XYZ file of C-alpha atoms in Angstrom:
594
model
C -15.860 -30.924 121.276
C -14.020 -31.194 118.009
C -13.086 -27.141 116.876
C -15.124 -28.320 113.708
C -17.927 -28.997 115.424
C -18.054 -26.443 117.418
C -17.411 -23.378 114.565
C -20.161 -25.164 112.346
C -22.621 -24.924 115.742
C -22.035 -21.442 115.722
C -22.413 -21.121 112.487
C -25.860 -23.002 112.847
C -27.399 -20.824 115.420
C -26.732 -17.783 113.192
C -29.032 -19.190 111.013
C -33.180 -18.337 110.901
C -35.391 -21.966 111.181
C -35.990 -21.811 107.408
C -32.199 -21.622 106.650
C -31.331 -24.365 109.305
C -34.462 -26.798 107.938
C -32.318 -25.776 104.352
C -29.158 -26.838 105.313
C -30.044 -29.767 106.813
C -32.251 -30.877 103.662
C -29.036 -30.046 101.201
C -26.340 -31.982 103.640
C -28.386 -34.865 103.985
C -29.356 -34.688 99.863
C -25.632 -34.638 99.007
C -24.156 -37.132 101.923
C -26.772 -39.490 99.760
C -25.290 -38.365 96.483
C -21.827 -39.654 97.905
C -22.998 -42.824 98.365
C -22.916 -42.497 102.169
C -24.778 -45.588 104.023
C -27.852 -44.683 105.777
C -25.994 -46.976 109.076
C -22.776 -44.636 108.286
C -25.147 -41.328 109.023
C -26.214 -43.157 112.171
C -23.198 -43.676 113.406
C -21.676 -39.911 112.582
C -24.792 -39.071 114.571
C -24.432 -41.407 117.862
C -20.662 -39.271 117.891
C -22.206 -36.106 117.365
C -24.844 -36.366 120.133
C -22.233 -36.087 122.803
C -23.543 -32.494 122.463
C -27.166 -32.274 123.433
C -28.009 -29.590 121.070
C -26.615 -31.083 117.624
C -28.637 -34.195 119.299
C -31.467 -32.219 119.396
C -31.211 -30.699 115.989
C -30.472 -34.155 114.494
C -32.783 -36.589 115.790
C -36.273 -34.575 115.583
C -39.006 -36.383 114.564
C -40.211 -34.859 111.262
C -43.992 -34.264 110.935
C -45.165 -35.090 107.888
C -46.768 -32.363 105.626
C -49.652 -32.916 103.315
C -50.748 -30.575 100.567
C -54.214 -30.933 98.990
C -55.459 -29.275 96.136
C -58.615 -28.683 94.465
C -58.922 -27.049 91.865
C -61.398 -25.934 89.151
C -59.153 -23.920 86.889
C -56.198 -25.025 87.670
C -54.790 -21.937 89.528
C -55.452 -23.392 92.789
C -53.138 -26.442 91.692
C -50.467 -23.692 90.611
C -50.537 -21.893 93.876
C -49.927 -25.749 95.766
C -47.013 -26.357 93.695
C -45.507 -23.320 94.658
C -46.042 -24.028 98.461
C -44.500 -27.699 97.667
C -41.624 -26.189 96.100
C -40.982 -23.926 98.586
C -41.418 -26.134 101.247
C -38.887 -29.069 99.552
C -36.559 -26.174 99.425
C -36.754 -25.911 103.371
C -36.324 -29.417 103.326
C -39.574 -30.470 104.855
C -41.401 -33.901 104.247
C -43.892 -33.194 102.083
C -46.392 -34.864 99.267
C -48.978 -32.812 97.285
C -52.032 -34.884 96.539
C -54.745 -33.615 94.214
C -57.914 -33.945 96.500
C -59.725 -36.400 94.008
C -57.101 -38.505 94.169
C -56.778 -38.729 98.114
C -58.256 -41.387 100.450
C -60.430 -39.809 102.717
C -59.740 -42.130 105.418
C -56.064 -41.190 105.935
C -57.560 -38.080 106.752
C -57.516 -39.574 110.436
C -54.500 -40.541 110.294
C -52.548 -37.091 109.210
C -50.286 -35.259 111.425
C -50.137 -31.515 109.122
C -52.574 -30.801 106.234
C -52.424 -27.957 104.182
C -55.731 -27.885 101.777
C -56.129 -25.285 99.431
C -59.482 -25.078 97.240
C -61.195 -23.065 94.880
C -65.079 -22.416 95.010
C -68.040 -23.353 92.336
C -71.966 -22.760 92.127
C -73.436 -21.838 95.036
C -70.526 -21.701 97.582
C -69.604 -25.417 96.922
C -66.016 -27.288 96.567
C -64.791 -27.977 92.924
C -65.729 -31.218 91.414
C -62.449 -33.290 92.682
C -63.035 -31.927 96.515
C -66.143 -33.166 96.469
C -66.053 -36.574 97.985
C -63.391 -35.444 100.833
C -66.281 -32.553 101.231
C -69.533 -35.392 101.360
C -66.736 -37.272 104.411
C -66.227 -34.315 106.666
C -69.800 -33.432 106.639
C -71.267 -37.059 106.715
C -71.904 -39.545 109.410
C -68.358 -41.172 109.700
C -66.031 -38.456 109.858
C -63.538 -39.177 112.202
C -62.001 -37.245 115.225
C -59.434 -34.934 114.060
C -57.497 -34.345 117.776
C -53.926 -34.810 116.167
C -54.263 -33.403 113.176
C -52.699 -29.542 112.355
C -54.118 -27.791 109.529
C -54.222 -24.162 107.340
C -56.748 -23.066 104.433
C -56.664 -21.491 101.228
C -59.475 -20.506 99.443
C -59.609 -18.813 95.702
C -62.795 -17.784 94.644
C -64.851 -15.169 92.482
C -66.071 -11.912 95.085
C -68.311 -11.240 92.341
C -70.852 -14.587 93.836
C -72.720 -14.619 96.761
C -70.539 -17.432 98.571
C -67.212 -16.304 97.677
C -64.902 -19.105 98.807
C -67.716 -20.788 100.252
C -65.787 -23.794 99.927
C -62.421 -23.220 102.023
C -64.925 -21.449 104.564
C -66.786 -24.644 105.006
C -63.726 -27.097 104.906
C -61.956 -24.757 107.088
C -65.107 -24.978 109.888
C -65.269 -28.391 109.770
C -61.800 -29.627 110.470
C -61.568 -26.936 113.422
C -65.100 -28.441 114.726
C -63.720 -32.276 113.848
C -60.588 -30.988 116.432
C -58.301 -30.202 114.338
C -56.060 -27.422 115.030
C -55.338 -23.986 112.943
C -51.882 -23.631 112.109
C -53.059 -20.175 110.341
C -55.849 -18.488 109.894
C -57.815 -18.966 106.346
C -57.052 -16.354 103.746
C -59.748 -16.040 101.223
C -58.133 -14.724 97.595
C -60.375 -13.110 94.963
C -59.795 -13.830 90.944
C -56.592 -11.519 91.206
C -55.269 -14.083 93.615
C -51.561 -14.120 93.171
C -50.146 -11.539 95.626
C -52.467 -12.914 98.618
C -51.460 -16.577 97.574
C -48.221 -15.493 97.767
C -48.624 -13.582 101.017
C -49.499 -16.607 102.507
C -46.990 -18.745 101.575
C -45.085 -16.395 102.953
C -46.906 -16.814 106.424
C -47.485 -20.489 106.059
C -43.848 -21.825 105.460
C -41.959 -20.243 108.437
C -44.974 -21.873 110.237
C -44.388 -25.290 109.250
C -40.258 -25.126 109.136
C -41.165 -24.406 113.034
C -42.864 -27.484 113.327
C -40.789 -29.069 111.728
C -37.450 -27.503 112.717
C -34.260 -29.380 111.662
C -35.302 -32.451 111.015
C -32.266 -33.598 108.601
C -35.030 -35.060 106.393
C -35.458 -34.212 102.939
C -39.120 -35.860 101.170
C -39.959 -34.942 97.829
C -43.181 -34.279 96.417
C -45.497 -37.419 95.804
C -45.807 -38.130 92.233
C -49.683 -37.794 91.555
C -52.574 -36.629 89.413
C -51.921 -33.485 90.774
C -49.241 -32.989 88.395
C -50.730 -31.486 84.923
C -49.902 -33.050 82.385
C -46.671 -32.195 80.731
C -46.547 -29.737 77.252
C -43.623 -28.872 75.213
C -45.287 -25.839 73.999
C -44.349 -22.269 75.805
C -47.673 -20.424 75.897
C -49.448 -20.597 78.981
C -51.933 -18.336 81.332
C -49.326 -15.786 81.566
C -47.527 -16.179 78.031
C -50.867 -16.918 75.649
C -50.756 -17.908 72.060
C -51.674 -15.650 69.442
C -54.141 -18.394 67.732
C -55.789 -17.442 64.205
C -59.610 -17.261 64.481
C -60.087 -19.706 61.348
C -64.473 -19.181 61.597
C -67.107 -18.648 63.925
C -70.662 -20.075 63.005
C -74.151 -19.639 64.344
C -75.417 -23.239 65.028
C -78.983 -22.192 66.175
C -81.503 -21.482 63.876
C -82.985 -18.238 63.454
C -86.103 -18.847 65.627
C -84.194 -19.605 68.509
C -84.001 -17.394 71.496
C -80.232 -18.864 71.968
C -76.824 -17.102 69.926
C -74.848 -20.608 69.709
C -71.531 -20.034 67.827
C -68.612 -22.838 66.513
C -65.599 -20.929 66.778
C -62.308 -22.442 65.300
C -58.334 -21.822 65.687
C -55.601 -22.600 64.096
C -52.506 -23.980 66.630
C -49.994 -24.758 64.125
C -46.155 -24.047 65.320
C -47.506 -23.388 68.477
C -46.809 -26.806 70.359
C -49.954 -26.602 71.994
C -51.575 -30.453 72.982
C -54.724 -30.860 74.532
C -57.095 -33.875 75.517
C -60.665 -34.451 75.323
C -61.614 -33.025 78.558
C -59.949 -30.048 78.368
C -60.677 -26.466 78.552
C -59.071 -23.724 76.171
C -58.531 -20.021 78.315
C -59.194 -16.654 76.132
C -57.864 -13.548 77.044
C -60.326 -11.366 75.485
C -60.839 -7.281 75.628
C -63.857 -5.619 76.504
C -66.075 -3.648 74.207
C -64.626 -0.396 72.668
C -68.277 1.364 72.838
C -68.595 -0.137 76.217
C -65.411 1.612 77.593
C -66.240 4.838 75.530
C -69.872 4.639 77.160
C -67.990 4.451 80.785
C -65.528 7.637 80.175
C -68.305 9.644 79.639
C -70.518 8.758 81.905
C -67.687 9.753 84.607
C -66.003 12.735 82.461
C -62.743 11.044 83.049
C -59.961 11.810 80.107
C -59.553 8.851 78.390
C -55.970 9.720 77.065
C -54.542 10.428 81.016
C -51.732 7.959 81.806
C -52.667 5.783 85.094
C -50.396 2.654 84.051
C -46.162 2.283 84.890
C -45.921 0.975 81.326
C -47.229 3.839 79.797
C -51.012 2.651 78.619
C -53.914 5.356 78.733
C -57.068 5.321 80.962
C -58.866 3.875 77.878
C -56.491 1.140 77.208
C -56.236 0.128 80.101
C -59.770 -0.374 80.506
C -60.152 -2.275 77.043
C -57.252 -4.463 77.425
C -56.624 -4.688 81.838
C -59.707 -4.222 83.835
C -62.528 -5.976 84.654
C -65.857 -3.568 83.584
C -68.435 -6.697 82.298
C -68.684 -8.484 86.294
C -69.532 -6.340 88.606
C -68.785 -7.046 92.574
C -69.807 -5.639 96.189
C -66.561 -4.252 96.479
C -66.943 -2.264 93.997
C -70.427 -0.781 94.889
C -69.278 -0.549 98.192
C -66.009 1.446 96.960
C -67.998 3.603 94.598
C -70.811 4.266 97.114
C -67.992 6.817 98.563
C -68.530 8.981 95.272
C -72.480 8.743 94.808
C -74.942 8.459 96.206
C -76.565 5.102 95.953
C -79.808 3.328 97.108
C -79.963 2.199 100.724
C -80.614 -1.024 99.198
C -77.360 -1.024 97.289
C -75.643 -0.024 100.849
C -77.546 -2.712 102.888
C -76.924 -5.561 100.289
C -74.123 -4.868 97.275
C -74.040 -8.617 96.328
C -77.769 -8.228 95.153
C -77.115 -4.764 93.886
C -73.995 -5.656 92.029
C -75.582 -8.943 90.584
C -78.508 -6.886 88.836
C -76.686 -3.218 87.843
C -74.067 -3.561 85.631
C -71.062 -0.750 86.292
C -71.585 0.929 83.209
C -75.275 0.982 84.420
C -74.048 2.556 88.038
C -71.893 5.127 86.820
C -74.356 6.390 84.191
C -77.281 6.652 86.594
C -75.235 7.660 90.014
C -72.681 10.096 89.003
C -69.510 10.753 90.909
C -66.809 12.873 90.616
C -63.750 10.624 91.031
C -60.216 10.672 89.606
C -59.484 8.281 87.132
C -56.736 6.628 89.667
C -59.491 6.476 91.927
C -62.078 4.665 89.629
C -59.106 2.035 88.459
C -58.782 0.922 92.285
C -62.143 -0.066 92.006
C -61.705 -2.587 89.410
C -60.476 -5.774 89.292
C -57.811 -7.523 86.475
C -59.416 -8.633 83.441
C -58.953 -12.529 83.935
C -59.309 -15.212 80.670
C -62.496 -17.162 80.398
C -62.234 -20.957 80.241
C -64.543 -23.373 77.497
C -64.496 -26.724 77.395
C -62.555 -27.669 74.249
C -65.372 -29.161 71.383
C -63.207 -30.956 69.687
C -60.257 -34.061 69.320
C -56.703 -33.289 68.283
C -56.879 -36.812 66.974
C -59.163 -35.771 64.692
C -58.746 -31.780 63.690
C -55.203 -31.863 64.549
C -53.500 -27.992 64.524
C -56.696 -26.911 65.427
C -59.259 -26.581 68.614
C -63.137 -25.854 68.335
C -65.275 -24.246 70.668
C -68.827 -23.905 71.427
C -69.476 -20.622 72.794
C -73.243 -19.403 73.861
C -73.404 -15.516 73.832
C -74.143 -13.947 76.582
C -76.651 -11.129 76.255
C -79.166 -9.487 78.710
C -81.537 -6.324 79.147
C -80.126 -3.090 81.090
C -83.315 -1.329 80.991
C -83.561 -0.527 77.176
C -80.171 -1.547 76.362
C -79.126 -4.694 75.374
C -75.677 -5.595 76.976
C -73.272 -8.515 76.332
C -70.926 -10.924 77.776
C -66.891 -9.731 77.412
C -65.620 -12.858 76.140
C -68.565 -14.672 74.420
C -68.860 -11.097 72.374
C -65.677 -10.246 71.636
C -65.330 -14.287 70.624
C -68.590 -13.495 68.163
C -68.494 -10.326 67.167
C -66.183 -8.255 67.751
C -62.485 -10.322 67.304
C -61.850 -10.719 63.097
C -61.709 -13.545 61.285
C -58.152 -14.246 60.664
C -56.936 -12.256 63.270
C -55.039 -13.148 66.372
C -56.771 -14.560 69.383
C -54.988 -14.961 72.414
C -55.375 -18.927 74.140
C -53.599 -21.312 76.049
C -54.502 -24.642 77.391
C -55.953 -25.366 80.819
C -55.371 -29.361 81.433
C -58.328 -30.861 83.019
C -57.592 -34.561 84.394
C -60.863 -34.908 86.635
C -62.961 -35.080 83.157
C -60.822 -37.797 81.128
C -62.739 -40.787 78.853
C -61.755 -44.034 80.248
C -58.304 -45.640 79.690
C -60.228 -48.816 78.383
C -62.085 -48.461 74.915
C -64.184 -51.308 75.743
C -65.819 -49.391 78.807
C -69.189 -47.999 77.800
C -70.304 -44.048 78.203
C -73.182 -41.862 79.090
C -72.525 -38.372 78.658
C -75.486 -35.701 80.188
C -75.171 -32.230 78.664
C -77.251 -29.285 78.224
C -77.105 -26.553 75.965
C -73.470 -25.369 75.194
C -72.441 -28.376 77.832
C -72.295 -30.722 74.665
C -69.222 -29.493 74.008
C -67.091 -32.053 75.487
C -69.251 -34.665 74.429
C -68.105 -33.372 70.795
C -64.753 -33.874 71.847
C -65.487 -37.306 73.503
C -67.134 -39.155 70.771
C -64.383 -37.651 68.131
C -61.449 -38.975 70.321
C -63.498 -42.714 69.844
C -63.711 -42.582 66.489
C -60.265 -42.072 66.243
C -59.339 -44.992 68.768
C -61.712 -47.114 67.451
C -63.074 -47.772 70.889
C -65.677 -50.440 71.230
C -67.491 -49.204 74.025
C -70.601 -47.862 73.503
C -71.732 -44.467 73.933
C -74.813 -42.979 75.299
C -75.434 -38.989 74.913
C -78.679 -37.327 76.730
C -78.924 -33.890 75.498
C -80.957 -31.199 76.300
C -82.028 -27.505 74.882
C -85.395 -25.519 73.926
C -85.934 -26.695 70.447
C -85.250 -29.640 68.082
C -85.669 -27.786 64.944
C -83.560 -24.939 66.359
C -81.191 -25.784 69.107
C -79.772 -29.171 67.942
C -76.593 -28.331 68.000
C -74.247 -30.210 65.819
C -76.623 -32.889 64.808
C -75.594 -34.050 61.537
C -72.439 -34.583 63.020
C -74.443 -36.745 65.871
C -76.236 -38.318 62.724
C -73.165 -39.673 61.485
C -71.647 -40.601 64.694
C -74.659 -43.197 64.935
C -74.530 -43.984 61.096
C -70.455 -45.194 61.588
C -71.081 -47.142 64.893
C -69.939 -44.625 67.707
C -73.179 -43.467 69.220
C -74.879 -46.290 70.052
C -77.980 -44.988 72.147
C -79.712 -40.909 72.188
C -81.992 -39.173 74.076
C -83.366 -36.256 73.393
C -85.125 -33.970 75.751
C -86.598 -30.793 73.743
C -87.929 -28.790 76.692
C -89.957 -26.322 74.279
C -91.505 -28.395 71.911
C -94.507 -29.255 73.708
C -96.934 -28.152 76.463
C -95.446 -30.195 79.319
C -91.156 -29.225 79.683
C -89.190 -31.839 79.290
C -85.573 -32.096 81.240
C -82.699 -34.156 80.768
C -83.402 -35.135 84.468
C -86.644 -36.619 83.308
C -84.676 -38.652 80.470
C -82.822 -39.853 83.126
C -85.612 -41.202 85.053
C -87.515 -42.332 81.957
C -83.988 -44.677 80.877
C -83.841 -45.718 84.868
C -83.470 -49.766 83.461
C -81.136 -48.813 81.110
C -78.936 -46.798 83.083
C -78.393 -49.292 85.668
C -77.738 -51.694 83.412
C -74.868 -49.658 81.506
C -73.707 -48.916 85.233
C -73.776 -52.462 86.406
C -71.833 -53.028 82.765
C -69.392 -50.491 84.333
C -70.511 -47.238 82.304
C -68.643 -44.418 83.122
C -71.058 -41.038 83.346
C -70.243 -37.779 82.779
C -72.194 -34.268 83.086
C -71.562 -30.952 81.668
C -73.355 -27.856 81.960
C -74.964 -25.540 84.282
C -73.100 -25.981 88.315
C -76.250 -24.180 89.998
C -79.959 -25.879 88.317
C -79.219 -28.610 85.702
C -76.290 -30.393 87.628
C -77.896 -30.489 90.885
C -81.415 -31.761 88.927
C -78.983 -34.376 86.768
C -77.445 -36.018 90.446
C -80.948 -35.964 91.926
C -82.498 -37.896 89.153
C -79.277 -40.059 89.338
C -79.866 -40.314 92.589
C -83.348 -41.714 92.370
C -82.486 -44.347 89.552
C -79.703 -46.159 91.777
C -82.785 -46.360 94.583
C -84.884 -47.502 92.781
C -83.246 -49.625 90.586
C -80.795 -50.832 93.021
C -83.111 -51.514 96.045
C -81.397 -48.678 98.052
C -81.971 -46.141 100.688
C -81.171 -42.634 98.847
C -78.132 -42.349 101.811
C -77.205 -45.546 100.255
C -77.736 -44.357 96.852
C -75.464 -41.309 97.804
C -72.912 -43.442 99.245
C -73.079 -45.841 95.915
C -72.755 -42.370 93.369
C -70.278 -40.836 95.943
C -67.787 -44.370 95.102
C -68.659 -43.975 91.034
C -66.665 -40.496 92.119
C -64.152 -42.257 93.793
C -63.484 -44.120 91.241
C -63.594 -42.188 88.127
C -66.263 -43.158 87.245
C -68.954 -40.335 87.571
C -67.408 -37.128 86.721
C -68.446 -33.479 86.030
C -67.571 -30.334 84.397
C -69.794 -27.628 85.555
C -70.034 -23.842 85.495
């Protein structure tokens, strides 16, 4: 064997399976930038095989990875590209698809599949994973005997069904035949050091499946990919917007706190599209915090943070103390003593006792340290943007319903929707970024007619929607089906609505005021009431979308949908599924839901 050869073996089997997979991805990547012919690498190969190990290393058949990634907020997409990137590093074959964009029946065909998913409503997939969900658990889902596969799931631990959804996809391809590469990891809202624990796990795993290969694939360019911004503030670096004004838009009968909150963006390169959501990082309530310390006779001035911040600040400006979770009942039932009902079932515990209402009515004696590991990260809340760029420019609206609710005689509030309209200043700094959402885009075509379902503060997109065209111009008509208690109270933003239909760019309304008479009336039921009409904008290739409630008013809005295509189509509801399940496909049906 040439001396060469034989030192750069050697050298080779020094060398871990992620460093060899490496080298062979960045020898083939520059023999290509040196122009070197494909036949040229053959034939350097058929010398080298004289030795059956460099044979062996060289002419490995790669497997080819697949990434899939559904995501809600957007984190679960950020975690994928990190995998990808990782993986193209160790010079594996790889393409990350965003699941809405993926063709279920390749599933079959798929040698290693890597899905990762976040969860929404009641243990179910995000909106994109959807279809690829409605495959595995229908009729024709194929035999997965070849197929090798590993879960990620990112979810809330605060819900019932926390990642409900990577628990069910990762059950069904094991039942289907596929086999576990790793075992699922589940990641709470303070996902990043599991996610990347995983990683960790899941990419020696593959570069051993995959080992030497002397292939290099780069990532398939897809949806997946967000949408490119020149701006700098993201998640983790957040613009300090100026809260321009916040307005109550329900009247002062109605049971609902609606507010129109507006920022101004200028010089901060921030774009957005109707569709999107805007993230705030808001603090939690001073009094709140104060209320906390003294329930638990902590010092609020004791220093529990590396970078120096007090017990107090921390818990204004770091911890989660507005969600409660079973882990933290459980945790905390180690310092008090709490119900047996608490023990035998925190979920339900933790969903009806806030933690301010636990630590005032089961004292403990803790250390602060102690009470901090019980907490979770603060995390930013998401709204859907209510408003065009095309038309307010360096600014972004929201709609924002405040939460409030009853802890015995105290009323308590929502973190964000509070601090949003209350308790932030007017002309102060807020802190937002963007969160691109590309499964809730208007059609491409302006001639392609609309019919936008929303409830309550889920006309906020539709705001948006109709702006953006008015500003194109679009042609296609647009049909919005709104919902709330009251006309005379809750119609939110309806001489803007008025004028929409005056200037040509709402072309059909329905209104369902659930309140104002004895029967309650539903968007669902407008739905069914407009079945001729919404077939026909369907057959005239309409393009639907729904906002609002994940858990009661989208699940009533795709029954009702549901119904119309059987009956007006002269289908069986599985055929009626399978009809609204290729309006997903497609585009063409399409939901933001909460």
């Amino acid at each position: 064997m040439n001396p060469i050869a034989n030192e750069l073996l050697q050298q080779i089997q020094t060398l871990n399976p992620i460093q060899q997979a490496w080298l062979s991805g960045y020898c083939w990547a520059k023999s290509e930038q040196a122009g070197i012919a494909p036949n040229a690498v053959a034939s350097a190969t058929s010398v080298a095989s004289t030795d059956a190990q460099v044979a062996q290393i060289v002419q490995a058949t790669p497997k080819n990875i697949t990434v899939l990634s559904g995501s809600q907020t957007g984190n679960t997409r950020k975690v994928a590209n990190t995998l990808v990137e990782r993986l193209q590093v160790a010079g594996l074959p790889v393409k990350h698809i965003n699941i809405g964009d993926y063709k279920t029946k390749q599933l079959a065909d798929e040698e290693i599949v890597i899905l990762l998913t976040s969860t929404q409503g009641e243990g179910e997939p995000p909106e994109e994973a959807v279809s690829l969900h409605k495959f595995l658990y229908g009729k024709k889902a194929p035999k997965l005997d070849k197929l090798q596969f590993a879960v990620l799931g990112l979810g809330d631990s605060s819900y019932e069904y926390f990642c409900g959804a990577a628990v069910a996809f990762d059950s069904k391809l094991a039942e289907l035949g596929g086999t576990r590469l790793l075992e699922r990891t589940d990641c709470d809202l303070d996902y990043q050091a599991s996610a990347d624990a995983w990683i960790e796990k899941i990419v020696p795993v593959l570069v051993a499946q995959n080992q030497a290969t002397g292939t290099v694939t780069t990532t398939a360019t897809t949806s997946a990919v967000t949408a490119s911004s020149s701006s700098i503030y993201t998640k983790e670096n957040p613009f300090p917007a100026t809260l321009l004004t916040r307005q109550k838009i329900t009247g002062r009968g109605s049971d609902k706190d609606v507010r129109h909150v507006e920022f101004d963006i200028s010089g901060s390169g921030l774009h957005y599209q109707a569709g999107d959501a805007l993230g705030v990082w808001a603090s939690n309530d001073e009094a709140l915090v104060d209320e906390i310390l003294d329930a638990l006779k902590l010092d609020k001035d004791e220093k529990i943070v590396s970078n120096g911040a007090t017990l107090r600040e921390a818990l204004i400006n770091d911890l989660e103390i507005t969600q409660n979770t079973p882990q933290f009942v459980k945790g905390y039932s180690e310092f008090a003593e709490l119900p047996e009902t608490a023990v035998q079932n925190p979920q339900v515990f933790a969903s009806s006792h806030p933690i301010v209402h636990i630590v005032k009515h089961y004292p403990a004696t803790l250390t602060a340290l102690q009470f901090v590991e019980l907490l979770r990260p603060l995390t930013p809340r998401l709204y859907s943007i209510a408003s065009s760029q095309a038309e307010v420019g360096e600014e972004v609206h929201l709609t924002v319903g405040v939460v409030r609710y009853q802890d015995g005689d105290t009323e308590r509030q929502g973190c964000a929707s509070h601090y949003l309209a209350e308790r932030a200043e007017e002309d102060g700094e807020v802190r937002i970024f963007v969160e691109h959402n590309n499964n809730f885009r208007l059609p491409e075509n302006h001639d392609t007619p609309i019919i936008m379902i929303g409830a309550g503060t889920g006309i906020a997109p539709f705001r948006a929607f109709v702006q953006q065209r008015a500003a194109d111009e679009a042609t296609g008509k647009n049909w919005l089906i709104f919902g709330n208690p009251h006309f005379s109270e809750d119609f939110l933003y309806q001489t803007e609505w008025q004028t929409f239909a005056k200037d040509g760019y709402l072309h059909k309304y329905s209104f369902a005021w659930s309140r104002d008479q004895d029967e309650k009336i539903y968007v669902q039921d407008k739905i069914r009431e407009n079945a001729t009409d919404i077939w026909a904008w369907l057959k005239d290739g309409a393009h639907i979308y729904v906002c609002g409630d994940a858990n009661k008013m989208a699940k009533d809005v795709e029954k009702a949908l549901l119904d119309v295509i059987a009956e007006q189509g002269k289908f069986t509801l599985e055929e009626a599924d399978e009809y609204l399940d290729e309006l997903r496909q497609d585009k063409r049906y399409q939901r933001d839901v909460y």
